[in-house]
XYZ file of C-alpha atoms in Angstrom:
192
model
C 27.907 145.240 -113.115
C 26.376 144.104 -109.533
C 27.974 140.723 -110.009
C 31.407 142.105 -110.795
C 31.250 144.626 -107.749
C 30.134 141.546 -105.723
C 32.827 139.283 -106.874
C 35.916 141.445 -106.335
C 35.525 141.520 -102.539
C 35.268 137.834 -102.499
C 38.541 137.414 -104.693
C 40.246 139.864 -102.008
C 39.301 137.610 -99.260
C 40.330 134.561 -100.983
C 43.683 136.150 -101.907
C 44.038 137.151 -98.283
C 43.465 133.854 -97.107
C 46.019 132.423 -99.556
C 48.322 134.811 -98.151
C 47.883 133.708 -94.796
C 48.543 130.201 -96.130
C 51.662 131.312 -97.435
C 52.735 133.113 -94.250
C 52.251 130.093 -92.325
C 54.365 128.196 -94.902
C 57.380 130.816 -94.517
C 56.972 130.349 -90.498
C 57.128 126.432 -90.932
C 59.866 126.639 -93.536
C 62.053 129.129 -91.010
C 61.151 126.379 -88.216
C 62.422 123.527 -90.086
C 65.659 125.183 -91.319
C 66.192 126.355 -87.423
C 65.533 122.730 -86.514
C 67.934 121.321 -89.074
C 70.512 123.700 -87.846
C 69.966 122.621 -84.021
C 68.746 119.059 -84.390
C 69.640 118.268 -80.752
C 67.295 121.080 -79.569
C 64.542 119.964 -82.067
C 64.745 116.563 -80.621
C 64.324 117.313 -77.286
C 61.483 120.045 -78.266
C 59.641 117.472 -80.290
C 59.665 114.793 -77.497
C 58.455 117.360 -74.917
C 55.737 118.303 -77.289
C 54.827 115.056 -78.067
C 54.660 114.271 -74.159
C 52.362 117.081 -73.836
C 50.154 116.208 -76.552
C 50.022 112.522 -74.790
C 49.078 114.191 -71.618
C 46.329 116.770 -72.839
C 44.977 113.704 -75.111
C 44.746 111.406 -72.185
C 42.961 114.093 -70.035
C 40.623 114.843 -72.845
C 39.911 111.197 -73.157
C 39.369 110.681 -69.386
C 36.993 113.287 -69.458
C 34.972 111.619 -72.476
C 35.300 108.240 -70.617
C 33.631 109.863 -67.710
C 30.669 111.307 -69.890
C 30.396 107.795 -71.220
C 30.198 106.127 -67.749
C 27.097 103.932 -68.617
C 28.493 102.539 -71.839
C 30.360 99.351 -72.461
C 33.414 101.114 -73.544
C 33.748 103.238 -70.124
C 36.567 100.812 -68.834
C 38.287 100.712 -71.991
C 38.350 104.503 -72.379
C 39.891 105.242 -68.708
C 42.511 102.754 -69.277
C 43.473 104.171 -72.669
C 43.281 107.699 -71.135
C 45.457 106.444 -68.233
C 48.139 104.892 -70.464
C 48.202 108.296 -72.441
C 48.532 110.372 -69.221
C 51.287 107.921 -67.680
C 53.202 107.933 -71.149
C 52.815 111.697 -71.467
C 54.228 112.193 -67.873
C 57.071 110.062 -68.616
C 58.108 111.528 -71.846
C 58.004 114.869 -70.259
C 60.043 113.885 -67.494
C 62.523 111.783 -69.499
C 62.630 113.134 -73.001
C 66.131 111.837 -73.884
C 64.998 108.236 -73.020
C 61.896 108.695 -74.874
C 64.059 109.920 -77.818
C 66.206 106.902 -77.608
C 63.128 104.454 -77.397
C 61.376 106.192 -80.362
C 64.536 106.295 -82.504
C 64.961 102.433 -81.785
C 61.468 102.078 -82.697
C 62.070 103.973 -86.041
C 65.380 102.071 -86.826
C 63.373 98.790 -86.245
C 60.465 100.228 -88.424
C 62.848 101.001 -91.529
C 64.639 97.649 -91.108
C 61.375 95.748 -91.357
C 59.688 97.612 -94.144
C 63.115 97.544 -96.082
C 62.986 93.810 -95.735
C 59.508 93.238 -96.741
C 59.954 95.722 -99.707
C 63.111 93.786 -100.919
C 61.572 90.384 -100.456
C 58.340 91.395 -101.847
C 59.920 92.897 -104.891
C 61.959 89.769 -105.591
C 58.895 87.552 -105.132
C 56.292 89.450 -107.175
C 58.514 91.122 -109.650
C 55.759 93.570 -110.767
C 56.022 96.551 -112.871
C 57.303 98.511 -110.253
C 60.271 95.934 -109.526
C 63.021 98.397 -109.766
C 61.537 101.241 -107.357
C 60.289 98.740 -104.878
C 63.863 97.135 -104.672
C 65.515 100.586 -104.398
C 63.122 101.779 -101.812
C 63.535 98.547 -99.664
C 67.309 98.837 -99.815
C 67.200 102.693 -99.012
C 65.142 101.503 -96.107
C 67.399 98.875 -94.900
C 70.477 101.260 -95.113
C 68.615 103.870 -93.315
C 67.549 101.312 -90.483
C 71.242 100.126 -90.276
C 72.707 103.380 -90.094
C 70.326 104.688 -87.366
C 70.857 101.299 -85.385
C 74.524 101.021 -85.618
C 74.830 104.612 -84.062
C 72.082 104.053 -81.355
C 71.873 105.447 -78.594
C 73.963 108.529 -79.830
C 71.795 108.696 -83.064
C 68.834 109.319 -80.803
C 69.915 113.007 -80.189
C 69.464 113.838 -83.897
C 67.380 111.275 -85.590
C 63.962 112.493 -84.282
C 64.863 116.075 -84.541
C 66.041 115.628 -88.345
C 62.739 113.934 -89.037
C 60.660 116.523 -87.322
C 62.754 119.366 -89.092
C 62.300 118.042 -92.305
C 58.587 117.572 -91.826
C 58.154 121.117 -90.779
C 60.226 122.330 -93.879
C 58.536 120.149 -96.597
C 54.966 121.114 -95.130
C 56.216 124.733 -95.019
C 57.152 124.572 -98.646
C 53.660 122.682 -99.526
C 51.827 125.593 -97.807
C 53.994 128.231 -99.718
C 53.379 126.890 -102.879
C 49.561 126.277 -102.164
C 49.379 130.043 -100.970
C 51.123 131.770 -103.802
C 49.429 129.289 -106.361
C 46.150 129.942 -105.086
C 46.758 133.845 -104.947
C 47.898 133.499 -108.654
C 44.954 131.474 -109.583
C 42.254 133.726 -107.920
C 43.888 136.756 -109.727
C 43.690 134.997 -113.058
C 40.132 134.083 -112.534
C 39.061 137.195 -110.858
C 40.407 139.267 -113.849
C 38.387 137.308 -116.260
C 35.092 137.666 -114.692
C 33.141 140.327 -116.447
């Protein structure tokens, strides 16, 4: 009897923890949907957030480099930190230009990945030939679509990707939260 009374509060704590995970999932889903409705705002917001992350990461890296000033990697740490700080300042000051550059990079990344997948699938012809060829063709198409509309596509591409990432992460957290609560309920009911 003592075991069962001890396990019930633990089950409640677990359920509450999974409830918080599901709540975070709801917030991320809402943020993702709002971002998809206002992609230009999501692009600008994500670029400013990215700039601040670079800036803060650079400051932390500089502090770490100063602490390690007697090592061989001191100057490398200082240079990397300075580059992060400079890049963060530029992205915060010019988020539209940063979005255009990142969109061009994304388009080139899709094109090169698509080209390698298409050529690789045609050369290797493995068991996943069809899927690899289809994925490569999709990457090529996406890269071409983004590149053809560049630089105007930079107003919505990054915001769309960012919002979709929030939406799918939120859906994953929702599934984890509700599934975890359900499993804890099923297991705690069967424990004597």
